[in-house]
XYZ file of C-alpha atoms in Angstrom:
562
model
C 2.174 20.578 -24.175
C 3.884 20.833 -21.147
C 0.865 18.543 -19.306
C 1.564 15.907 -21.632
C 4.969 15.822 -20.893
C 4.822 16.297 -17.200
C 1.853 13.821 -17.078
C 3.937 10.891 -19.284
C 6.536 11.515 -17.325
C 4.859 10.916 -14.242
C 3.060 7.642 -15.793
C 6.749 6.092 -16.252
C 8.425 7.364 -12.844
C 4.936 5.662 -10.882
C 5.809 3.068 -11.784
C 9.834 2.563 -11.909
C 10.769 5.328 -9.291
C 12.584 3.098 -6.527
C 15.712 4.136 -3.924
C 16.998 1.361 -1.598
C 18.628 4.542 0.201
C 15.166 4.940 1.081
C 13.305 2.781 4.223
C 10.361 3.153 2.417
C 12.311 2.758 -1.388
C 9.709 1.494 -2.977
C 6.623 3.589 -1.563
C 8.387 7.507 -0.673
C 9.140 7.974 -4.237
C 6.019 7.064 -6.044
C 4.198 9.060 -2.951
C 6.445 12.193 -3.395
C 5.585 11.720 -7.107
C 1.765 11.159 -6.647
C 1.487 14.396 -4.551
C 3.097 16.163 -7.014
C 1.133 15.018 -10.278
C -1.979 15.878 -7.829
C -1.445 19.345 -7.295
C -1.113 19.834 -11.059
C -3.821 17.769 -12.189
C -6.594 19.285 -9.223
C -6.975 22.633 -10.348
C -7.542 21.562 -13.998
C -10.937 20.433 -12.703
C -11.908 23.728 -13.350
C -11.832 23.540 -16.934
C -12.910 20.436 -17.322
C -16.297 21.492 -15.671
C -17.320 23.456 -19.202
C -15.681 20.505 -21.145
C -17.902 17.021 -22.308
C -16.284 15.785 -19.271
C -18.042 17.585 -16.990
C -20.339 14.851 -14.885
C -17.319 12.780 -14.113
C -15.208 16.020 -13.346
C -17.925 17.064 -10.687
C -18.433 13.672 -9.926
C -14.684 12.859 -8.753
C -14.864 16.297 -7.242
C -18.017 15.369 -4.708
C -15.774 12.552 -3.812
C -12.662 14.663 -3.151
C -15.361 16.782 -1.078
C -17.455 13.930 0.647
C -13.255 12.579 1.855
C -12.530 15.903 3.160
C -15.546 16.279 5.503
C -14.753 12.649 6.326
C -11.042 13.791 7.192
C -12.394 16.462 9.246
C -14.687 14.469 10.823
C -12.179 11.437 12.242
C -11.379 10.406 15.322
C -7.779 11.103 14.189
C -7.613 13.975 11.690
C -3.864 14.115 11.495
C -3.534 10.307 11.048
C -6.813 10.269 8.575
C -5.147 13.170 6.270
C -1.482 11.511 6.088
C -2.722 8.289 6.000
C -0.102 5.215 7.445
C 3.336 6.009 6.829
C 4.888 2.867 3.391
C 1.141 2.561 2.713
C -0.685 5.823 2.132
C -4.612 5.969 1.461
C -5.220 9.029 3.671
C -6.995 12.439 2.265
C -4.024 13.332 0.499
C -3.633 9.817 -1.810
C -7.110 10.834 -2.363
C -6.681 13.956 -3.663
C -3.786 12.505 -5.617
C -6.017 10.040 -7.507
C -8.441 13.061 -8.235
C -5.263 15.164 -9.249
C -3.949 12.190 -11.508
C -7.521 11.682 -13.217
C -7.514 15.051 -14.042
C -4.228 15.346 -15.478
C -4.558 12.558 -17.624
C -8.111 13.881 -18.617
C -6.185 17.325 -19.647
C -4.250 15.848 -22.070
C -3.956 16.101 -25.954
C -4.661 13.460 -28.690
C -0.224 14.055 -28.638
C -0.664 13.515 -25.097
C -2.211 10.236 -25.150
C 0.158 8.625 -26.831
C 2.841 9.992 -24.797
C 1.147 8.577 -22.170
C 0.465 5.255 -23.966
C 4.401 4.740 -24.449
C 5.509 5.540 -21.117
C 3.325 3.186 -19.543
C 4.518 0.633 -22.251
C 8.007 1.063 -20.859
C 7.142 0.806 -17.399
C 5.843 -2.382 -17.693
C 8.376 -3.791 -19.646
C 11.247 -2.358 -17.264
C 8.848 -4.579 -14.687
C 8.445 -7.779 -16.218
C 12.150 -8.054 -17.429
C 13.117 -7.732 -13.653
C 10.369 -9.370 -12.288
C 11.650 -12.544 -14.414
C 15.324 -12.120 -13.631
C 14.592 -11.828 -10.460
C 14.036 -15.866 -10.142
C 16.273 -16.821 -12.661
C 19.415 -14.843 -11.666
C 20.431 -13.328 -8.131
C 19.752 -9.801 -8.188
C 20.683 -8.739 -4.561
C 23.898 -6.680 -5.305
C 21.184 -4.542 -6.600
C 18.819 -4.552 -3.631
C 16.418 -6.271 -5.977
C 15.487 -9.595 -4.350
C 12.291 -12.231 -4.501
C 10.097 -11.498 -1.440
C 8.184 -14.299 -0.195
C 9.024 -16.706 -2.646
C 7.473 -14.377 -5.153
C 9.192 -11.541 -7.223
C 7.925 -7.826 -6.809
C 10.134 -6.308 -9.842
C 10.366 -2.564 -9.105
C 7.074 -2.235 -7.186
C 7.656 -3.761 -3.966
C 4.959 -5.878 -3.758
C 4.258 -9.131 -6.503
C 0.848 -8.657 -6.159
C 1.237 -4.988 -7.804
C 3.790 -6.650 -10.606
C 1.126 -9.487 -11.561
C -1.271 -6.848 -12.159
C 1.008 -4.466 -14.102
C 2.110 -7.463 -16.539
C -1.566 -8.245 -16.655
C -3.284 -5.019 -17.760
C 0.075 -4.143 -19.558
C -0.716 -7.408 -22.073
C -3.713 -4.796 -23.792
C -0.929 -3.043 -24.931
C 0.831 -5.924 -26.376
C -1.932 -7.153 -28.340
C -3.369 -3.420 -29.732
C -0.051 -3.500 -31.585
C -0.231 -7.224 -32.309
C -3.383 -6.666 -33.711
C -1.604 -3.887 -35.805
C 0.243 -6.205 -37.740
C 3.330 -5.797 -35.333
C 3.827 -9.202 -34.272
C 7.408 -8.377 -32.615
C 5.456 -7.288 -29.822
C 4.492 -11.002 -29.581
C 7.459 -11.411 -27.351
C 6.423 -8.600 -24.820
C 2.841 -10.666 -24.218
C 5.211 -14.171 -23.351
C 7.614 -12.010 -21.040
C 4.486 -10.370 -19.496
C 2.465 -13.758 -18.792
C 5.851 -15.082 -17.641
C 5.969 -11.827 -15.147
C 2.414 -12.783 -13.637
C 3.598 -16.252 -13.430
C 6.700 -15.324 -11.057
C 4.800 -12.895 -9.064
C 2.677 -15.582 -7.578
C -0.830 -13.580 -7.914
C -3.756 -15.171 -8.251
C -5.661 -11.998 -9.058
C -2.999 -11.086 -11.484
C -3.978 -14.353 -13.234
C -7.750 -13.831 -13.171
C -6.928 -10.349 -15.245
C -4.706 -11.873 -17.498
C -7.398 -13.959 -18.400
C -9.903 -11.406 -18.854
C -7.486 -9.357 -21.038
C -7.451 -12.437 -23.766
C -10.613 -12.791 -23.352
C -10.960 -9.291 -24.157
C -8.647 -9.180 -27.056
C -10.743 -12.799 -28.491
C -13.782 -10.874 -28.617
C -11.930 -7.638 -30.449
C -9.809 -9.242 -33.180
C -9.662 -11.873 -35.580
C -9.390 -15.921 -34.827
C -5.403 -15.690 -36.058
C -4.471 -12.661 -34.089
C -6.110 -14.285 -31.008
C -4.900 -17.282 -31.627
C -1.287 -15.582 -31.137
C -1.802 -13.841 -28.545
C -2.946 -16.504 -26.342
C -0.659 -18.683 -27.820
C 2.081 -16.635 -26.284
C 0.664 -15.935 -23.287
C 0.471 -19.583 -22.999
C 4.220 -19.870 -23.390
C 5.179 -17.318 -21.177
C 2.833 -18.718 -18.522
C 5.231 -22.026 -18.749
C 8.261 -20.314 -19.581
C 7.870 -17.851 -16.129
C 7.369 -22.008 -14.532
C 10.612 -22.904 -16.358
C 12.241 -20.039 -14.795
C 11.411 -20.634 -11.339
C 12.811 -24.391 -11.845
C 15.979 -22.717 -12.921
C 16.775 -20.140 -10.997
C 15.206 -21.451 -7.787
C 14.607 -17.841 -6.572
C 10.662 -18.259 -6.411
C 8.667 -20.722 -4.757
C 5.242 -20.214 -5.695
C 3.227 -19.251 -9.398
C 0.326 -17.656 -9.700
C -1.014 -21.605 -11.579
C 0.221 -23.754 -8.932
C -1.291 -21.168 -5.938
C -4.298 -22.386 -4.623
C -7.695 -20.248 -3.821
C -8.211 -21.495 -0.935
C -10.412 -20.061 1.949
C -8.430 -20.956 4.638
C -4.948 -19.770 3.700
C -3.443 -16.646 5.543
C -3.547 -13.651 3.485
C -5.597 -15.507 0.527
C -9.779 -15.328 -0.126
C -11.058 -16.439 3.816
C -8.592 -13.220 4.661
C -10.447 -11.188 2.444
C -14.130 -12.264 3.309
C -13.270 -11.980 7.292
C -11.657 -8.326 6.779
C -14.537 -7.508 4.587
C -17.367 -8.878 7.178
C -15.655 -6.537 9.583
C -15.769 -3.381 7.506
C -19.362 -4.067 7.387
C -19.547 -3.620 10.917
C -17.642 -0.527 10.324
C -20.102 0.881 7.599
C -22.996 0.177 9.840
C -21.832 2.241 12.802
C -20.507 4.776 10.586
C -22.443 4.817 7.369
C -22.596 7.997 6.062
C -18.813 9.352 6.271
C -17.118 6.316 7.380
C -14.391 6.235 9.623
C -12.128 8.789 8.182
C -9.183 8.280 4.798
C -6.404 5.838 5.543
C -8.536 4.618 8.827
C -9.325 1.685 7.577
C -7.030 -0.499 10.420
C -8.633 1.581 12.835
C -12.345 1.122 12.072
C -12.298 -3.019 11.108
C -9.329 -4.154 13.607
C -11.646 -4.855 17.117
C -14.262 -6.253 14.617
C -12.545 -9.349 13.130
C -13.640 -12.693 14.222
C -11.117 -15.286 15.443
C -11.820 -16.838 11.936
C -10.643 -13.525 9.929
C -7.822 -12.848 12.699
C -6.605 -16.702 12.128
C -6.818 -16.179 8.196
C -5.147 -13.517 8.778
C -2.617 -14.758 10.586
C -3.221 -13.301 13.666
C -0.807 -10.389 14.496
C -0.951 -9.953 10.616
C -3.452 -6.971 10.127
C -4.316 -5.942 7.000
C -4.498 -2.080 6.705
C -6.341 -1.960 3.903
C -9.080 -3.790 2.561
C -7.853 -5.643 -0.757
C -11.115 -3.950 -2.370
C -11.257 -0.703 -3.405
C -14.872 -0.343 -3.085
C -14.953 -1.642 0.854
C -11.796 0.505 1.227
C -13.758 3.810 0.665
C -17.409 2.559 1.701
C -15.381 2.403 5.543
C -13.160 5.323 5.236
C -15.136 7.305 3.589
C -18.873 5.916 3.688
C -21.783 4.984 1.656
C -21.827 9.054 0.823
C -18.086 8.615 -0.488
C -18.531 5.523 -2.381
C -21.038 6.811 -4.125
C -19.320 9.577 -5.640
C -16.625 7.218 -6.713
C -18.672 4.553 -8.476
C -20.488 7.659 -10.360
C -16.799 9.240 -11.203
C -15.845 5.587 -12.547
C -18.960 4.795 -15.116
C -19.635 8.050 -16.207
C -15.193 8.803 -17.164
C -15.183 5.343 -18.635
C -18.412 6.025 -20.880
C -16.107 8.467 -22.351
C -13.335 6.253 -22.916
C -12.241 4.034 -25.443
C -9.620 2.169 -26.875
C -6.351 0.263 -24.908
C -6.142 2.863 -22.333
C -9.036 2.467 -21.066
C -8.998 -1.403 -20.694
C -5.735 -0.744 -19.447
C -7.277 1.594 -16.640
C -10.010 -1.095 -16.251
C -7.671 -3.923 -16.420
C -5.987 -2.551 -13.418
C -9.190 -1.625 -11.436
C -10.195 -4.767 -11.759
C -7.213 -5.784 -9.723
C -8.545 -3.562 -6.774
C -11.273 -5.412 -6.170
C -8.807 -8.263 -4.539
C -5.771 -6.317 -4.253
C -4.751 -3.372 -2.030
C -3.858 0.193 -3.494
C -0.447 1.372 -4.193
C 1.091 4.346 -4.827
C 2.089 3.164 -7.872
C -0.851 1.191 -9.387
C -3.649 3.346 -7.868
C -2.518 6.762 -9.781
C -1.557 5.077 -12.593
C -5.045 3.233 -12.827
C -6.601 6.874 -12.457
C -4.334 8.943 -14.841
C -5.028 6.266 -17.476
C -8.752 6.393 -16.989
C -8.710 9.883 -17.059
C -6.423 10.355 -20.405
C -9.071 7.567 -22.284
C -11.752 9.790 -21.362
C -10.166 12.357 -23.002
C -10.453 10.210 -26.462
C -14.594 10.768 -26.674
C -14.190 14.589 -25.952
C -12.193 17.314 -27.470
C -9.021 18.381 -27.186
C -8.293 20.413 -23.946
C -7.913 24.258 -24.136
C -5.408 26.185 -23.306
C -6.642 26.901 -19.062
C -7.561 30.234 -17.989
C -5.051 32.029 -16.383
C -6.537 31.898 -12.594
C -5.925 27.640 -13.484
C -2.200 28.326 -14.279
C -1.631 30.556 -11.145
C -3.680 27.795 -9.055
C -1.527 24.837 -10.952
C 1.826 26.536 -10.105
C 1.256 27.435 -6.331
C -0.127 24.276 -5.620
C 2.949 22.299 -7.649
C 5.577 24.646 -5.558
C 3.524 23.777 -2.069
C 3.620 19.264 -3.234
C 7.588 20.067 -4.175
C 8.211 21.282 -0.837
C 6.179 18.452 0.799
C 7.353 15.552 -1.716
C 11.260 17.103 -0.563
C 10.474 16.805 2.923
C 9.287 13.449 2.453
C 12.169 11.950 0.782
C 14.800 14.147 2.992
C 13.331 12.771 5.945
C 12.973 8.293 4.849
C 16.558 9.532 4.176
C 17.780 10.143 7.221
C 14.933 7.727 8.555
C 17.153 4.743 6.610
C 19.849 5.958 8.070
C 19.213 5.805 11.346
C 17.821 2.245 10.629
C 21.489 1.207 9.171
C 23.096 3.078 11.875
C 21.207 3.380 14.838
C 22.745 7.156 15.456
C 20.159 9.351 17.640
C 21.376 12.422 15.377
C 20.136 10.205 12.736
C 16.805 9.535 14.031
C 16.381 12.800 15.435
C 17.060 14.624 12.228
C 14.356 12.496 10.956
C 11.616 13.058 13.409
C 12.405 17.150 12.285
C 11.754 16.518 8.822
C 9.562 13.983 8.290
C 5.359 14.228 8.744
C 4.662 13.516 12.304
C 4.067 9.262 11.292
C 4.571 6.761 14.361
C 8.036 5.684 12.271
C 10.361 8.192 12.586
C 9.794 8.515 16.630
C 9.543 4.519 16.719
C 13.230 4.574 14.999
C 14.359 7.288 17.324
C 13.972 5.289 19.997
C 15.380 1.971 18.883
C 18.159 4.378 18.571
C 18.235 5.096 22.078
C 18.360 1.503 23.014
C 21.265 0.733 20.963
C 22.990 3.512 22.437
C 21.937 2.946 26.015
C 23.374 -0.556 25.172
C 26.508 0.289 23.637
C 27.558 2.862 26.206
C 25.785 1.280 29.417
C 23.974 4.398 30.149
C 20.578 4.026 31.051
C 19.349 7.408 30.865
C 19.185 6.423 27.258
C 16.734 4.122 28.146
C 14.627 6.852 29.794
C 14.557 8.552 26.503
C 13.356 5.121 24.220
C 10.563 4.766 26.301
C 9.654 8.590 25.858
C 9.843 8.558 21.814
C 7.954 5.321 22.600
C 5.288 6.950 23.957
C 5.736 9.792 21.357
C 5.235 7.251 18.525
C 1.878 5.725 20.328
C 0.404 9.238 20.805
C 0.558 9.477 16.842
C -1.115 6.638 16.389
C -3.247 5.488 19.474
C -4.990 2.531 17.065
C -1.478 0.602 16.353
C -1.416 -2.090 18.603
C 2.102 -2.882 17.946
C 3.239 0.602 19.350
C 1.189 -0.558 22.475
C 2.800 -3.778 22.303
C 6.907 -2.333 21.709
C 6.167 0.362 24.375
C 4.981 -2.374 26.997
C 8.304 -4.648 25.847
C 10.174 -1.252 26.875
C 8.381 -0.672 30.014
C 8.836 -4.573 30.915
C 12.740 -4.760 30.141
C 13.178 -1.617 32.266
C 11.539 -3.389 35.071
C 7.994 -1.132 34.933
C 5.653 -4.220 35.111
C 2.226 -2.745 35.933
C 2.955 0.273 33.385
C 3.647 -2.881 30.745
C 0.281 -4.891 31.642
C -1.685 -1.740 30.836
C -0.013 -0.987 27.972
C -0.441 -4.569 26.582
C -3.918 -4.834 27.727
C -4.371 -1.714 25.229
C -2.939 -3.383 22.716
C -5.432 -6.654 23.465
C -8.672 -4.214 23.186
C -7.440 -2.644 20.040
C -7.090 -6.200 18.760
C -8.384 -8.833 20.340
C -6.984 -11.879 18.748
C -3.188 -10.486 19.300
C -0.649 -13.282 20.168
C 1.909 -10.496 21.195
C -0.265 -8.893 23.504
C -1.004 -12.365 25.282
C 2.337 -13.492 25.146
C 3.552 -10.160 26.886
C 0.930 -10.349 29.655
C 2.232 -14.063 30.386
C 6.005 -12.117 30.479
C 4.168 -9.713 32.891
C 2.924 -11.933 35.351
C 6.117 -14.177 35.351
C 8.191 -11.294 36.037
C 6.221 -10.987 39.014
C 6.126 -14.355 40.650
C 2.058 -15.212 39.148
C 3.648 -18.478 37.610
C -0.230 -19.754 37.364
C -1.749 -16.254 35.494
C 1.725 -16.530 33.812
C 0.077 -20.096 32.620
C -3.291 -18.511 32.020
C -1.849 -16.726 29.361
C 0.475 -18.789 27.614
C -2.140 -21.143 27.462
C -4.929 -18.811 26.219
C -2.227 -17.717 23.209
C -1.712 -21.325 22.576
C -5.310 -22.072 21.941
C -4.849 -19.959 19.147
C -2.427 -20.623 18.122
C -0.600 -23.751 18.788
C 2.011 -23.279 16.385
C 4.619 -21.343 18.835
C 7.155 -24.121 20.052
C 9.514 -21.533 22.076
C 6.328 -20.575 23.992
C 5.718 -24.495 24.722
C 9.077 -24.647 26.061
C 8.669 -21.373 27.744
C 5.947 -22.442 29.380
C 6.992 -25.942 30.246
C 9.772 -24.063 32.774
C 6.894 -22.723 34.611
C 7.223 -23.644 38.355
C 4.251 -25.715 39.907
């Protein structure tokens, strides 16, 4: 049927769409995408109310409901429906993930395996780049190792790690068919996980052979872990080689003190506590996550962290939505996940699980997150029976609603278009023509005025200037929680000589988060600039005590007079 097709298709592009003629190249397409697939999947709810799906289908749809009020009920509605611009999560992923689950769960027996084989190629498209990425030099094709670990085609080498992972199910179903050529595909993936560096991604790797132990017979096992086992060294091997990677998921340690590793987690998560408690029964709004657990870190989290490192999202989908969207919201969801996978069965859903599973330490995606959902929803579809044919009221609802996420997903991708441009080229037609088209995110009026600078630079004209620190302020109206618009519009304010406009502004950006370096840093520029070489000290100092690690602010701060 036409939803299999549109839904298989949509599997495959999640997960390989990318444009480095896009800022956002590896998030704009797979959003654009995701918005789409939701506006077909959502009204299909409908139908699936009188189907055997029916708890989960009301289930995900209390959720969709219980984020909506939450939306409406944010301190920022704008900001809590579109979410933070290259990352998502607002009202609208949500619906998304509702839209996706109930695509997939609209699909035929045909369907399934439609589905089944695109996500099969996806994967593999993944781990064959994510390898090559360390053992050859892919930059002439804007594909590049990031961090010392490789992200493939999904920007991030967390999200590969888990994709190999939950992809190895796959592998072994047709292993365990007697189609041991697939052996290969299991070595490449474990080799994938390897390279991306992931601990987590390791952790579900081993669950999946655990998994496919407990389902098949000692020799089939003893293959598949066998080359799992092999590709785990070879993925070593290829890091040794190619010298593009610096770090495997095996030779990472868990340790609670490393920035952006478990004592990150635990910290972020011991703030979004905080956040549940003072808003328990809505949460803090979709895609608000930054703005309800930011003030409430501890020094501990914000050093884990790495101080002027914030995370935006929670690495756990179940904190994610018990802040954003409240004990109410979380609810709904945990109900929506048993009761769809108590219909499922069979390598889609321990695919779906495989890659939930990775939520609970990892952050969403726009590719993952859908993907994890659609799945899910198409293995529910395996205990019930085939979908009808929906009423006519569903079609009419389907096509109105895919015509209204076209438009959006084209305004989206028109406007990181002109967005990248202006980033290459630093033109204010550039910039300007993105603020027009783009959703009104902090980015586009951020770029803008970088835009401004350079030209106020270039030309010598300082009414340009004028105009930066006006699509400065622009961007921080947007987004009054970012502390680093507070901090770029005080750097602004203190180049152009505005001193006491810059302390206030920084000061902002030190209540929003307390454990800021920048902020601290900038106040110590403040007072300099205006003879206090002792609160200049104050400062420095007070940075330095947390972190001592900043030798051009030693130096800066030995020059201090007196």
């Amino acid at each position: 049927t036409w939803t299999d097709l549109s839904v298989a298709a949509s599997a495959l592009l999640l997960l390989v769409a990318y444009s480095p003629s896009l800022l956002a190249g590896y998030w704009s397409p797979r959003a654009a995408l995701a918005l789409v697939l939701g506006a077909v999947g959502l009204p299909r709810l409908v139908s699936l109310y009188r189907s055997p799906l029916r708890l989960p289908a009301l289930a995900a749809t209390a959720f969709l409901a219980v984020a909506s009020i939450a939306a409406l009920a944010s301190d920022d509605r704008r900001a809590s429906l579109l979410g933070i611009f290259n990352w998502g999560t607002g009202w609208f992923f949500v619906a998304a993930l509702v839209g996706a689950w109930a695509a997939g769960a609209s699909t035929t027996a045909h369907g399934r395996v439609l589905i089944e084989q695109a996500v099969v190629a996806g994967v593999l498209v993944n781990v064959v780049l994510g390898v090559a990425e360390v053992a050859v030099d892919l930059s002439r094709f804007s594909l590049r190792v990031q961090g010392g670990r490789a992200p493939a085609l999904l920007g991030n080498s967390v999200h590969l790690g888990a994709v190999a992972a939950a992809g190895t199910v796959f592998f072994a179903s047709r292993v365990s068919a007697g189609r041991t050529r697939w052996l290969w595909a299991i070595g490449a993936a474990a080799a994938a996980v390897q390279v991306s560096g992931s601990r987590t991604a390791l952790g579900v790797l081993a669950g999946v052979l655990i998994w496919v132990a407990l389902r098949n017979p000692h020799k089939v096992s003893a293959l598949v872990v066998a080359a799992a086992i092999v590709g785990l060294g070879g993925g070593s091997l290829a890091t040794r080689i190619g010298g593009g990677a610096q770090e495997t998921s095996s030779s990472r340690r868990l340790l609670v003190v490393e920035s952006g590793g478990l004592g990150a987690r635990l910290g972020v998560w011991e703030a979004a506590a905080k956040a549940i408690v003072h808003r328990p029964l809505l949460g803090a709004g979709p895609g608000r996550f930054r703005a309800a657990t930011l003030a409430r870190r501890s020094r501990a989290a914000a050093q884990a962290e790495g101080f002027d490192h914030i995370f935006v999202d929670a690495h756990n989908l179940l904190v994610e939505y018990a802040t954003t969207t409240g004990l109410a919201g979380v609810a709904c969801l945990l109900v929506w996940l048993f009761t769809g996978a108590r219909r499922g069965s069979g390598p889609l859903l321990a695919v779906a699980l495989a890659l939930l599973a990775a939520h609970l330490l990892e952050p969403q995606a726009a590719a993952t997150t859908p993907v994890a959902f659609l799945l899910l929803g198409a293995a529910s579809t395996a205990g019930a029976a085939s979908p009808s044919r929906p009423p006519l009221g569903v079609q009419v609802a389907v096509a109105v609603l895919a015509v209204l996420a076209l438009f959006g997903a084209a305004h989206l991708l028109i406007g990181d278009w002109w967005l990248n441009q202006a980033h290459l080229d630093r033109r204010v037609s550039q910039g300007r023509h993105a603020v027009s088209v783009l959703p009104p995110w902090p980015v586009s009026a951020l770029e803008l005025s970088l835009s401004y600078v350079f030209t106020g630079q270039d030309r010598h004209d300082p009414s340009q200037f004028v105009a930066a620190t006006h699509w400065l302020r622009v961007a921080v109206q947007r987004d009054r929680t970012d502390p680093t618009l507070w901090d770029s519009l005080a750097d602004e304010e203190l180049s152009d000589g505005f001193a006491q406009d810059a302390a206030a502004h920084y000061r902002q950006a030190l209540r929003l988060d307390p454990w800021s370096l920048r902020a601290r840093n900038g106040l110590g520029h403040v007072e300099q600039s205006l003879g206090h070489a002792d609160n200049a000290r104050q400062w420095f100092k007070a940075s330095l005590a947390l972190d001592p690690n900043q030798p051009g602010l030693v130096k800066e701060l030995a020059r201090l007079p007196g």
